[in-house]
Amino acid sequence: MNVTVEFTHLEKRYGRVRALDGVSCEVEPLVTGLLGPNGAGKTTLMRIAATVLAPDRGSVRLLGRDPSSATDRVEIRRRLGYMPQEPGFYRSFTTFAFVDYVAILKEMTDRASRHDEVRRVLTQVGLEDVANRKVKTLSGGMRRRLALAQALLGDPELLVLDEPTAGLDPEQRLRFRELISQLPLRTTVLLSTHQTEDVSALCERVIVLAGGEIRFDGTPPALAVTAGGRVWIADGRDDAALLAWRMGDGRYRHVGNPPPGATLVDPTIDDAYLLMVGDPSAQEGAAA
Amino acid sequence: MSATGTMPTNPRASLRPLARVEAHKLIRHPAFLAGVGFVLVGIAMFVRAILSSSGSTWNDDGWTVGVAVAVLAILTMVAANLAALRDRREDAVEQHMALPVAQSTRTGALIAATAGPAMVVVLLLAGVVGFAISRVPSLTAADQVHLVERLSAVVMLGTLGVALAGWLPSPFVAPVIGWGLLLVSPGDPPQTWQVLTPWASLRQAELATWHLGYLVGLTVLFGVAALVRSSRSRSLVIAGVIGAVAVIACAAVLFARACPSRTGVCWF
């Protein structure tokens, strides 16, 4: 497989806060999930992948080109789709007019074929029925789908999606999974999320980022395996566990170092993620 | 690349469709539509004056149209300014930064879009001028230049609105400047320095033409000021120099000839 995204020793600081600290990885044309707590550096990495932010140190290659070169940057942007964490919308535009405007900014200059493309992506995200409605009248979930629609314009080879399922209801999230799985196989999808279920369901590869560093890089099942022997179930809460919660059947599921004789169970990605990033409250404010 | 297969080889190919969208947005902007309302009222007052008096002249009774177009020009500046601030106001800067069309092309499209309001003014004035010519014998050469000046003021202030969005990105700046422009309108008698205001109506056709050149020079300067925020090229520098020379030369001629005695007796 060919490498489409290449990060080498990336460093990025915001003042005294270190957002990325020597991040290196290569990504191929598949769906790669980026998991991490708030402030882990996910959005910084996504912005670098979307060519809107340059690292302080290290090198980046996207689709075989160097985004620090102005010419290469334009070429990358022609083949890139980006949905930021907080997408912006022209609220006074209609849904169709907004996507059409973005399509012009993607250099789709022929009116007829551009309009066909706008209709295609609106249908893809299920917004074809609200094409003539003003953006300001759309619900939060619809707006996220609209942000996704503009990112899908032109079948980009590299799709950078920063928390695309935030604010979507369960049905919309399932539809989102269906949509991503229908993308051409040549598409490289970089997906940042807090939803471990999305990673399990969609991603062939997962990268766990915490404190600006990569803590794990592998497949979702391999991530779950890292928690092997550290998840157990008991009738009562064990204070030695890193985290414990009562389940539907009244028993407690524990994550951490099990006591002798504990009833071990198969770990999930959630368990492994919890163990990997440690106490989530300790991560708050670690990085931008 | 694309499913549409419409990737242009010329990176500026998006300028025309963008300008078309922006022009449509400008001429449907509430501020601009309010300006159109002013012009319609100004035209109605002028037509009423013509119909009710046999001795009407453009110079005596056409001022209502001139003032209304001046107000429309200011409101065009406000509308263009808000359009240029749209990404910032709607938090879309980051999203659109990842798109291939350069910011300079987008700024250029906004400047080109001021042709939309200008076309509306042409349509509005064409009717009233046609009517006036049939009824008022004294539509002088100077009057005709004044009409073109008002038209160029629409483009000039629209371009200023775009430039202001780049240098002073606040939606309050353009309305304040617009209000200021109304305040510095030449009074009676006019002050010497007021020959440099956009609304100075010089009575001689030759001087009015110099004033038109001054407005065109300002338009070029404002356009360069808008574009230089995102692009620095040799052609921009040349355009800036040409604009500056035009403004200085025309202003010098106007100062020398519009108010020759420096006693407050000015030919406008």
Coordinates of C-alpha atoms in Angstrom, one line a residue:
Chain A
M1 CA 0.0 0.0 0.0
N2 CA 1.2 3.5 -0.7
V3 CA 1.6 6.0 2.1
T4 CA -0.6 9.1 1.7
V5 CA 0.0 10.9 4.9
E6 CA 3.4 11.0 6.5
F7 CA 4.2 12.8 9.8
T8 CA 7.8 12.8 11.0
H9 CA 8.8 14.1 14.5
L10 CA 6.0 16.7 14.6
E11 CA 6.2 19.3 17.3
K12 CA 3.7 22.0 17.9
R13 CA 3.5 24.4 20.9
Y14 CA 0.9 27.0 21.8
G15 CA 2.8 29.3 24.1
R16 CA 4.1 27.0 26.9
V17 CA 1.7 24.2 26.1
R18 CA 3.1 21.4 24.0
A19 CA 0.3 20.1 21.8
L20 CA 2.4 17.7 19.8
D21 CA 5.6 16.2 21.0
G22 CA 7.5 14.2 18.4
V23 CA 4.6 12.6 16.6
S24 CA 5.6 10.3 13.8
C25 CA 3.3 8.0 11.7
E26 CA 2.4 7.0 8.2
V27 CA -1.1 6.5 7.0
E28 CA -2.4 4.6 4.0
P29 CA -5.6 4.7 2.1
L30 CA -7.9 3.3 4.8
V31 CA -10.0 4.6 7.6
T32 CA -7.7 5.6 10.5
G33 CA -9.2 6.7 13.8
L34 CA -7.6 9.1 16.1
L35 CA -8.6 8.6 19.7
G36 CA -7.6 10.7 22.6
P37 CA -8.8 12.8 25.5
N38 CA -9.5 16.5 25.3
G39 CA -6.2 18.4 24.8
A40 CA -4.4 15.3 23.5
G41 CA -3.4 17.1 20.3
K42 CA -5.9 15.5 18.0
T43 CA -7.2 18.7 16.5
T44 CA -3.7 20.1 16.1
L45 CA -2.8 17.0 14.2
M46 CA -6.0 17.2 12.1
R47 CA -5.3 20.8 11.3
I48 CA -1.8 20.0 10.1
A49 CA -3.2 17.2 8.0
A50 CA -5.7 19.7 6.5
T51 CA -2.9 22.1 5.6
V52 CA -4.4 24.9 7.8
L53 CA -1.6 24.7 10.4
A54 CA 2.1 24.2 10.1
P55 CA 4.1 22.3 12.7
D56 CA 6.9 24.1 14.6
R57 CA 9.2 21.2 13.9
G58 CA 9.2 18.0 11.9
S59 CA 8.1 17.3 8.4
V60 CA 4.7 16.5 6.7
R61 CA 4.0 14.9 3.4
L62 CA 0.4 14.6 2.2
L63 CA -0.6 12.7 -0.9
G64 CA 3.1 12.7 -1.9
R65 CA 3.6 16.4 -1.6
D66 CA 5.0 18.9 0.9
P67 CA 2.4 21.3 2.3
S68 CA 5.1 23.8 3.2
S69 CA 5.5 24.6 -0.5
A70 CA 2.7 27.0 -1.7
T71 CA 2.4 25.1 -5.1
D72 CA 2.2 21.7 -3.4
R73 CA -0.3 23.1 -0.8
V74 CA -2.7 24.1 -3.5
E75 CA -2.4 20.7 -5.2
I76 CA -3.0 18.9 -1.9
R77 CA -6.1 21.1 -1.2
R78 CA -7.5 20.1 -4.6
R79 CA -7.5 16.5 -3.4
L80 CA -8.5 17.1 0.2
G81 CA -11.8 17.3 2.1
Y82 CA -11.8 18.8 5.5
M83 CA -14.5 19.0 8.2
P84 CA -13.2 21.0 11.2
Q85 CA -14.2 20.3 14.7
E86 CA -16.3 23.5 14.7
P87 CA -17.5 24.0 11.1
G88 CA -18.6 27.4 9.9
F89 CA -21.7 28.0 7.8
Y90 CA -23.1 30.9 5.9
R91 CA -26.4 31.0 7.8
S92 CA -28.1 33.3 5.3
F93 CA -27.4 30.9 2.4
T94 CA -29.6 28.0 1.5
T95 CA -28.1 24.5 2.0
F96 CA -27.6 24.2 -1.7
A97 CA -26.1 27.6 -2.2
F98 CA -23.6 27.1 0.6
V99 CA -22.3 23.8 -0.7
D100 CA -22.3 25.3 -4.2
Y101 CA -20.2 28.2 -2.9
V102 CA -17.7 25.7 -1.4
A103 CA -17.7 23.8 -4.6
I104 CA -16.6 27.0 -6.4
L105 CA -13.8 27.4 -3.8
K106 CA -12.8 23.8 -4.8
E107 CA -12.3 25.1 -8.3
M108 CA -15.4 23.5 -9.8
T109 CA -16.1 26.2 -12.3
D110 CA -18.5 24.5 -14.7
R111 CA -22.0 25.4 -13.4
A112 CA -23.9 22.4 -14.6
S113 CA -21.5 19.7 -13.5
R114 CA -20.9 21.6 -10.2
H115 CA -24.6 21.6 -9.5
D116 CA -24.7 17.9 -10.2
E117 CA -21.9 17.4 -7.7
V118 CA -23.6 19.5 -5.1
R119 CA -26.8 17.4 -5.5
R120 CA -24.8 14.2 -5.2
V121 CA -23.1 15.1 -1.9
L122 CA -26.4 16.4 -0.4
T123 CA -28.0 13.2 -1.3
Q124 CA -25.1 11.3 0.1
V125 CA -25.5 12.9 3.5
G126 CA -29.4 12.8 3.3
L127 CA -29.9 16.6 3.0
E128 CA -31.5 16.6 -0.5
D129 CA -34.9 17.4 1.0
V130 CA -33.7 20.6 2.7
A131 CA -31.6 21.8 -0.2
N132 CA -33.6 25.0 -0.5
R133 CA -33.8 25.7 3.3
K134 CA -31.7 28.4 4.8
V135 CA -28.8 27.0 6.8
K136 CA -29.9 28.9 9.9
T137 CA -33.1 26.9 10.0
L138 CA -31.2 23.5 10.1
S139 CA -30.8 21.5 13.3
G140 CA -27.4 20.8 14.8
G141 CA -27.3 17.3 13.4
M142 CA -28.2 18.6 9.9
R143 CA -25.5 21.2 10.1
R144 CA -22.9 18.6 10.9
R145 CA -24.1 16.6 7.9
L146 CA -23.8 19.8 5.8
A147 CA -20.2 20.2 7.0
L148 CA -19.6 16.6 5.9
A149 CA -21.2 17.3 2.5
Q150 CA -18.9 20.1 1.7
A151 CA -15.9 17.9 2.7
L152 CA -17.1 15.2 0.4
L153 CA -17.2 17.5 -2.7
G154 CA -15.1 16.2 -5.6
D155 CA -14.5 12.7 -4.1
P156 CA -11.3 13.8 -2.2
E157 CA -8.4 11.3 -1.9
L158 CA -7.7 12.5 1.6
L159 CA -10.6 13.2 4.0
V160 CA -9.8 14.8 7.3
L161 CA -12.8 14.6 9.7
D162 CA -12.5 16.2 13.1
E163 CA -15.2 14.7 15.4
P164 CA -17.7 14.2 12.6
T165 CA -20.2 12.3 14.8
A166 CA -20.4 14.8 17.6
G167 CA -24.0 15.9 18.0
L168 CA -25.4 13.2 15.7
D169 CA -28.2 11.0 17.0
P170 CA -27.8 7.2 16.9
E171 CA -29.5 6.8 13.6
Q172 CA -27.4 9.6 12.0
R173 CA -24.2 8.0 13.4
L174 CA -25.1 4.7 11.8
R175 CA -25.8 6.5 8.5
F176 CA -22.4 8.2 8.9
R177 CA -20.7 4.8 9.2
E178 CA -22.5 3.6 6.2
L179 CA -21.5 6.7 4.2
I180 CA -17.8 6.3 5.2
S181 CA -17.7 2.6 4.4
Q182 CA -19.1 3.4 0.9
L183 CA -16.2 5.7 0.0
P184 CA -13.8 4.6 -2.7
L185 CA -11.0 2.3 -1.4
R186 CA -8.4 4.8 -2.6
T187 CA -9.7 7.3 0.0
T188 CA -7.6 8.0 3.0
V189 CA -9.9 8.9 5.9
L190 CA -8.4 10.5 9.0
L191 CA -11.1 10.5 11.7
S192 CA -10.7 12.1 15.0
T193 CA -13.3 11.1 17.6
H194 CA -14.1 10.6 21.2
Q195 CA -16.5 7.7 20.3
T196 CA -14.7 4.4 20.7
E197 CA -17.8 2.7 19.1
D198 CA -17.1 4.6 15.9
V199 CA -13.5 3.4 15.9
S200 CA -14.5 -0.2 16.5
A201 CA -17.2 -0.1 13.8
L202 CA -15.3 1.9 11.1
C203 CA -11.6 2.0 11.5
E204 CA -9.0 -0.4 10.2
R205 CA -6.4 1.3 12.2
V206 CA -6.5 3.4 15.4
I207 CA -4.0 5.8 16.8
V208 CA -4.3 6.8 20.5
L209 CA -2.9 10.2 21.2
A210 CA -2.4 11.6 24.7
G211 CA -0.3 14.5 26.0
G212 CA 0.9 15.2 22.4
E213 CA 2.4 11.7 22.0
I214 CA 1.3 8.6 20.3
R215 CA 0.4 6.0 22.9
F216 CA -0.8 3.3 20.6
D217 CA -0.8 2.6 16.8
G218 CA -2.5 -0.5 15.5
T219 CA -5.8 -2.2 14.7
P220 CA -8.8 -1.8 17.0
P221 CA -8.7 -5.5 18.1
A222 CA -5.0 -5.1 18.9
L223 CA -5.9 -2.0 21.1
A224 CA -8.5 -4.1 23.0
V225 CA -5.9 -6.8 23.6
T226 CA -3.6 -4.4 25.4
A227 CA -6.1 -4.4 28.3
G228 CA -6.0 -8.2 28.5
G229 CA -6.0 -9.4 32.1
R230 CA -6.9 -6.0 33.5
V231 CA -10.7 -6.1 33.3
W232 CA -12.8 -8.0 35.7
I233 CA -16.3 -8.2 37.1
A234 CA -17.2 -8.4 40.7
D235 CA -20.4 -8.1 42.8
G236 CA -19.1 -5.0 44.6
R237 CA -17.0 -2.0 43.8
D238 CA -13.2 -2.6 44.3
D239 CA -11.4 0.7 45.2
A240 CA -8.1 -0.6 43.7
A241 CA -9.6 -0.3 40.2
L242 CA -8.7 2.7 38.1
L243 CA -12.3 2.9 37.1
A244 CA -15.4 0.9 38.0
W245 CA -19.0 1.1 37.1
R246 CA -22.2 -0.7 37.8
M247 CA -23.7 -2.6 34.9
G248 CA -27.3 -3.3 34.0
D249 CA -27.2 -6.6 35.9
G250 CA -26.1 -4.9 39.2
R251 CA -22.5 -6.2 39.1
Y252 CA -19.5 -4.0 38.7
R253 CA -17.1 -3.9 35.8
H254 CA -13.6 -2.9 36.8
V255 CA -10.6 -1.7 34.8
G256 CA -7.1 -1.6 36.4
N257 CA -4.9 -4.1 38.2
P258 CA -7.2 -7.0 39.3
P259 CA -7.0 -8.4 42.8
P260 CA -6.1 -12.1 43.2
G261 CA -9.0 -14.4 42.2
A262 CA -10.8 -11.8 40.2
T263 CA -13.2 -12.9 37.4
L264 CA -11.4 -11.7 34.3
V265 CA -13.4 -10.8 31.2
D266 CA -12.6 -10.0 27.6
P267 CA -11.5 -6.3 27.3
T268 CA -13.1 -3.9 24.9
I269 CA -11.5 -0.9 23.2
D270 CA -13.1 1.3 25.9
D271 CA -11.2 -0.6 28.6
A272 CA -8.0 -0.4 26.7
Y273 CA -8.4 3.3 26.0
L274 CA -9.1 4.0 29.6
L275 CA -6.0 2.2 30.7
M276 CA -3.9 3.9 28.0
V277 CA -4.7 7.4 28.7
G278 CA -4.8 6.9 32.5
D279 CA -7.1 8.9 34.7
P280 CA -9.0 11.1 32.3
S281 CA -9.2 13.9 34.8
A282 CA -5.4 14.0 34.9
Q283 CA -5.3 14.8 31.2
E284 CA -7.5 17.9 31.4
G285 CA -5.5 21.0 30.3
A286 CA -2.5 18.9 29.3
A287 CA -2.4 20.4 25.8
A288 CA -4.5 22.6 23.5
Chain B
M1 CA -9.5 14.2 -9.4
S2 CA -13.0 15.1 -9.1
A3 CA -16.2 13.3 -9.9
T4 CA -17.1 16.4 -11.8
G5 CA -13.9 16.6 -13.7
T6 CA -13.9 20.3 -13.7
M7 CA -10.5 21.1 -12.2
P8 CA -9.3 24.2 -14.0
T9 CA -5.6 24.6 -14.9
N10 CA -5.9 28.3 -14.2
P11 CA -6.1 28.9 -10.5
R12 CA -8.0 32.2 -11.1
A13 CA -10.7 30.4 -13.1
S14 CA -12.9 30.5 -10.0
L15 CA -13.0 34.3 -10.0
R16 CA -15.8 34.7 -12.4
P17 CA -18.3 32.2 -10.8
L18 CA -17.4 33.6 -7.3
A19 CA -17.9 37.2 -8.5
R20 CA -21.3 36.2 -9.9
V21 CA -22.4 34.7 -6.6
E22 CA -21.1 37.6 -4.6
A23 CA -22.7 40.1 -7.0
H24 CA -26.1 38.4 -6.6
K25 CA -25.6 38.4 -2.8
L26 CA -24.7 42.1 -2.9
I27 CA -27.7 43.3 -4.9
R28 CA -30.0 41.3 -2.6
H29 CA -28.4 42.6 0.6
P30 CA -30.9 44.5 2.8
A31 CA -28.5 47.5 3.0
F32 CA -28.2 47.7 -0.8
L33 CA -32.0 47.3 -1.2
A34 CA -32.5 50.2 1.3
G35 CA -30.2 52.2 -1.0
V36 CA -32.3 51.3 -4.0
G37 CA -35.3 52.6 -2.1
F38 CA -33.5 55.9 -1.5
V39 CA -32.7 56.2 -5.2
L40 CA -36.3 55.4 -6.2
V41 CA -37.5 58.2 -3.8
G42 CA -34.9 60.5 -5.3
I43 CA -36.0 59.7 -8.8
A44 CA -39.6 60.2 -7.9
M45 CA -38.9 63.6 -6.4
F46 CA -36.9 64.6 -9.6
V47 CA -39.7 63.4 -11.9
R48 CA -42.3 65.3 -9.9
A49 CA -40.2 68.5 -10.1
I50 CA -39.9 68.1 -13.8
L51 CA -43.6 67.5 -14.3
S52 CA -44.7 70.3 -12.1
S53 CA -42.3 73.0 -13.4
S54 CA -41.5 74.0 -16.9
G55 CA -38.2 75.6 -15.9
S56 CA -36.6 72.6 -14.3
T57 CA -32.9 71.9 -14.9
W58 CA -30.9 68.8 -13.9
N59 CA -28.6 71.0 -11.9
D60 CA -31.4 72.6 -9.9
D61 CA -33.7 69.6 -9.4
G62 CA -31.5 66.5 -10.1
W63 CA -29.7 66.8 -6.7
T64 CA -32.3 64.4 -5.2
V65 CA -31.1 61.7 -7.5
G66 CA -27.4 62.5 -6.8
V67 CA -27.9 62.5 -3.0
A68 CA -29.8 59.2 -3.2
V69 CA -27.1 57.5 -5.3
A70 CA -24.5 58.8 -2.8
V71 CA -26.5 57.1 0.0
L72 CA -26.7 54.0 -2.1
A73 CA -23.0 54.0 -2.6
I74 CA -22.4 54.2 1.1
L75 CA -24.8 51.3 1.7
T76 CA -23.0 49.3 -1.0
M77 CA -19.8 49.8 1.0
V78 CA -21.6 48.5 4.1
A79 CA -22.9 45.5 2.2
A80 CA -19.6 44.7 0.5
N81 CA -17.8 45.0 3.9
L82 CA -20.2 42.5 5.5
A83 CA -19.7 40.1 2.6
A84 CA -15.9 40.4 3.0
L85 CA -16.3 39.7 6.7
R86 CA -18.6 36.7 6.2
D87 CA -16.0 34.0 6.9
R88 CA -14.9 35.7 10.1
R89 CA -18.5 36.4 11.2
E90 CA -19.6 32.8 10.5
D91 CA -16.4 31.1 11.9
A92 CA -15.7 29.6 8.5
V93 CA -12.1 30.9 8.2
E94 CA -10.4 27.6 9.0
Q95 CA -12.8 25.5 6.9
H96 CA -12.2 27.6 3.8
M97 CA -8.5 27.9 4.4
A98 CA -8.3 24.2 3.4
L99 CA -9.7 24.9 0.0
P100 CA -7.6 25.5 -3.1
V101 CA -8.9 28.9 -4.2
A102 CA -6.5 31.6 -2.9
Q103 CA -7.7 34.4 -0.6
S104 CA -6.6 36.9 -3.2
T105 CA -9.0 35.4 -5.8
R106 CA -11.8 35.6 -3.3
T107 CA -11.0 39.2 -2.6
G108 CA -10.7 39.9 -6.3
A109 CA -14.1 38.3 -6.8
L110 CA -15.6 40.6 -4.1
I111 CA -14.2 43.7 -5.8
A112 CA -15.5 42.5 -9.2
A113 CA -18.9 41.9 -7.6
T114 CA -19.3 45.6 -7.0
A115 CA -20.1 45.7 -10.7
G116 CA -23.5 44.2 -9.7
P117 CA -24.6 47.2 -7.7
A118 CA -23.1 49.5 -10.4
M119 CA -25.3 47.7 -13.0
V120 CA -28.4 48.2 -10.9
V121 CA -27.5 51.9 -10.6
V122 CA -27.0 52.1 -14.4
L123 CA -30.5 50.6 -14.9
L124 CA -32.1 52.9 -12.4
L125 CA -30.4 56.0 -13.9
A126 CA -30.9 55.0 -17.5
G127 CA -34.6 55.4 -17.2
V128 CA -34.6 58.7 -15.4
V129 CA -31.9 60.2 -17.7
G130 CA -33.9 59.1 -20.7
F131 CA -36.9 60.8 -19.3
A132 CA -35.0 63.9 -18.2
I133 CA -33.4 64.3 -21.6
S134 CA -36.9 64.3 -23.2
R135 CA -38.2 66.9 -20.8
V136 CA -35.2 68.9 -19.5
P137 CA -33.2 70.7 -22.2
S138 CA -30.2 71.5 -19.9
L139 CA -28.6 68.1 -19.2
T140 CA -25.1 69.6 -19.6
A141 CA -21.8 67.7 -20.2
A142 CA -21.0 68.4 -16.5
D143 CA -24.3 66.8 -15.4
Q144 CA -23.5 63.8 -17.5
V145 CA -20.0 63.5 -15.9
H146 CA -21.6 63.8 -12.5
L147 CA -23.8 60.8 -13.2
V148 CA -20.8 58.8 -14.2
E149 CA -19.1 60.0 -11.0
R150 CA -21.9 58.8 -8.9
L151 CA -21.7 55.4 -10.6
S152 CA -17.9 55.3 -10.0
A153 CA -18.5 56.2 -6.3
V154 CA -20.6 53.0 -6.0
V155 CA -17.7 50.9 -7.2
M156 CA -15.2 52.9 -5.2
L157 CA -17.0 52.7 -1.9
G158 CA -17.8 49.0 -2.6
T159 CA -14.1 48.4 -3.0
L160 CA -13.3 50.4 0.1
G161 CA -15.8 48.2 2.0
V162 CA -13.8 45.1 0.9
A163 CA -10.4 46.8 1.8
L164 CA -11.7 47.8 5.2
A165 CA -12.7 44.2 6.0
G166 CA -9.1 43.1 5.5
W167 CA -7.4 45.9 7.5
L168 CA -10.0 46.7 10.1
P169 CA -12.1 43.6 10.4
S170 CA -15.1 44.9 12.3
P171 CA -18.6 45.3 11.0
F172 CA -18.8 48.7 12.7
V173 CA -16.1 50.4 10.8
A174 CA -17.8 50.8 7.4
P175 CA -21.0 52.3 8.8
V176 CA -18.9 54.9 10.8
I177 CA -16.9 55.8 7.7
G178 CA -20.1 56.0 5.6
W179 CA -21.6 58.4 8.2
G180 CA -18.4 60.4 8.1
L181 CA -18.6 60.6 4.3
L182 CA -22.1 62.1 4.5
L183 CA -20.9 64.6 7.1
V184 CA -18.1 65.9 4.8
S185 CA -20.4 66.5 1.9
P186 CA -19.8 69.9 0.4
G187 CA -21.9 72.6 1.9
D188 CA -22.8 76.0 0.6
P189 CA -20.4 77.6 0.1
P190 CA -18.0 74.6 -0.1
Q191 CA -14.6 74.5 1.6
T192 CA -11.6 74.1 -0.6
W193 CA -10.7 70.6 0.9
Q194 CA -14.2 69.4 0.1
V195 CA -13.2 69.1 -3.6
L196 CA -11.6 65.8 -2.5
T197 CA -14.9 64.3 -1.1
P198 CA -16.6 61.8 -3.4
W199 CA -19.7 64.0 -3.7
A200 CA -18.1 67.3 -4.9
S201 CA -20.1 68.2 -8.0
L202 CA -17.9 70.5 -10.1
R203 CA -19.8 72.8 -12.4
Q204 CA -17.3 72.7 -15.3
A205 CA -17.2 69.4 -17.3
E206 CA -13.4 69.5 -17.5
L207 CA -13.1 69.8 -13.7
A208 CA -15.8 67.2 -13.2
T209 CA -13.7 64.9 -15.4
W210 CA -10.6 65.4 -13.2
H211 CA -12.7 64.6 -10.2
L212 CA -13.9 61.4 -11.9
G213 CA -10.2 60.5 -12.5
Y214 CA -9.6 61.1 -8.8
L215 CA -12.4 58.7 -7.9
V216 CA -11.1 56.1 -10.3
G217 CA -7.6 56.5 -8.8
L218 CA -9.0 56.0 -5.3
T219 CA -10.8 52.9 -6.6
V220 CA -7.6 51.4 -7.8
L221 CA -5.8 52.3 -4.5
F222 CA -8.6 50.7 -2.4
G223 CA -8.5 47.6 -4.7
V224 CA -4.7 47.3 -4.2
A225 CA -5.1 47.8 -0.4
A226 CA -7.7 45.0 -0.3
L227 CA -5.6 42.6 -2.4
V228 CA -2.2 43.3 -0.8
R229 CA -3.4 41.6 2.4
S230 CA -3.3 38.2 0.8
S231 CA -1.0 38.6 -2.2
R232 CA 2.0 40.7 -3.0
S233 CA 3.0 40.8 -6.6
R234 CA 4.7 43.1 -8.9
S235 CA 1.5 43.9 -10.8
L236 CA -0.1 45.0 -7.6
V237 CA 2.7 47.3 -6.8
I238 CA 2.5 48.8 -10.3
A239 CA -1.3 49.2 -10.0
G240 CA -0.8 50.9 -6.6
V241 CA 1.7 53.3 -8.1
I242 CA -0.7 54.1 -11.0
G243 CA -3.6 54.6 -8.6
A244 CA -1.5 56.9 -6.3
V245 CA -0.2 59.0 -9.2
A246 CA -3.7 59.4 -10.6
V247 CA -5.1 60.4 -7.2
I248 CA -2.3 62.9 -6.5
A249 CA -2.3 64.4 -10.1
C250 CA -6.1 64.8 -10.2
A251 CA -6.2 66.2 -6.6
A252 CA -3.5 68.7 -7.6
V253 CA -5.4 69.9 -10.6
L254 CA -8.6 70.1 -8.7
F255 CA -7.0 72.2 -5.9
A256 CA -5.3 74.5 -8.4
R257 CA -8.4 75.0 -10.7
A258 CA -11.5 74.5 -8.7
C259 CA -10.6 77.1 -6.0
P260 CA -8.1 79.3 -7.7
S261 CA -8.3 82.3 -5.4
R262 CA -8.1 80.3 -2.1
T263 CA -10.8 82.7 -0.9
G264 CA -13.5 80.1 -0.5
V265 CA -14.9 80.8 -4.0
C266 CA -14.9 77.4 -5.5
W267 CA -16.4 76.2 -8.8
F268 CA -18.5 73.5 -7.2

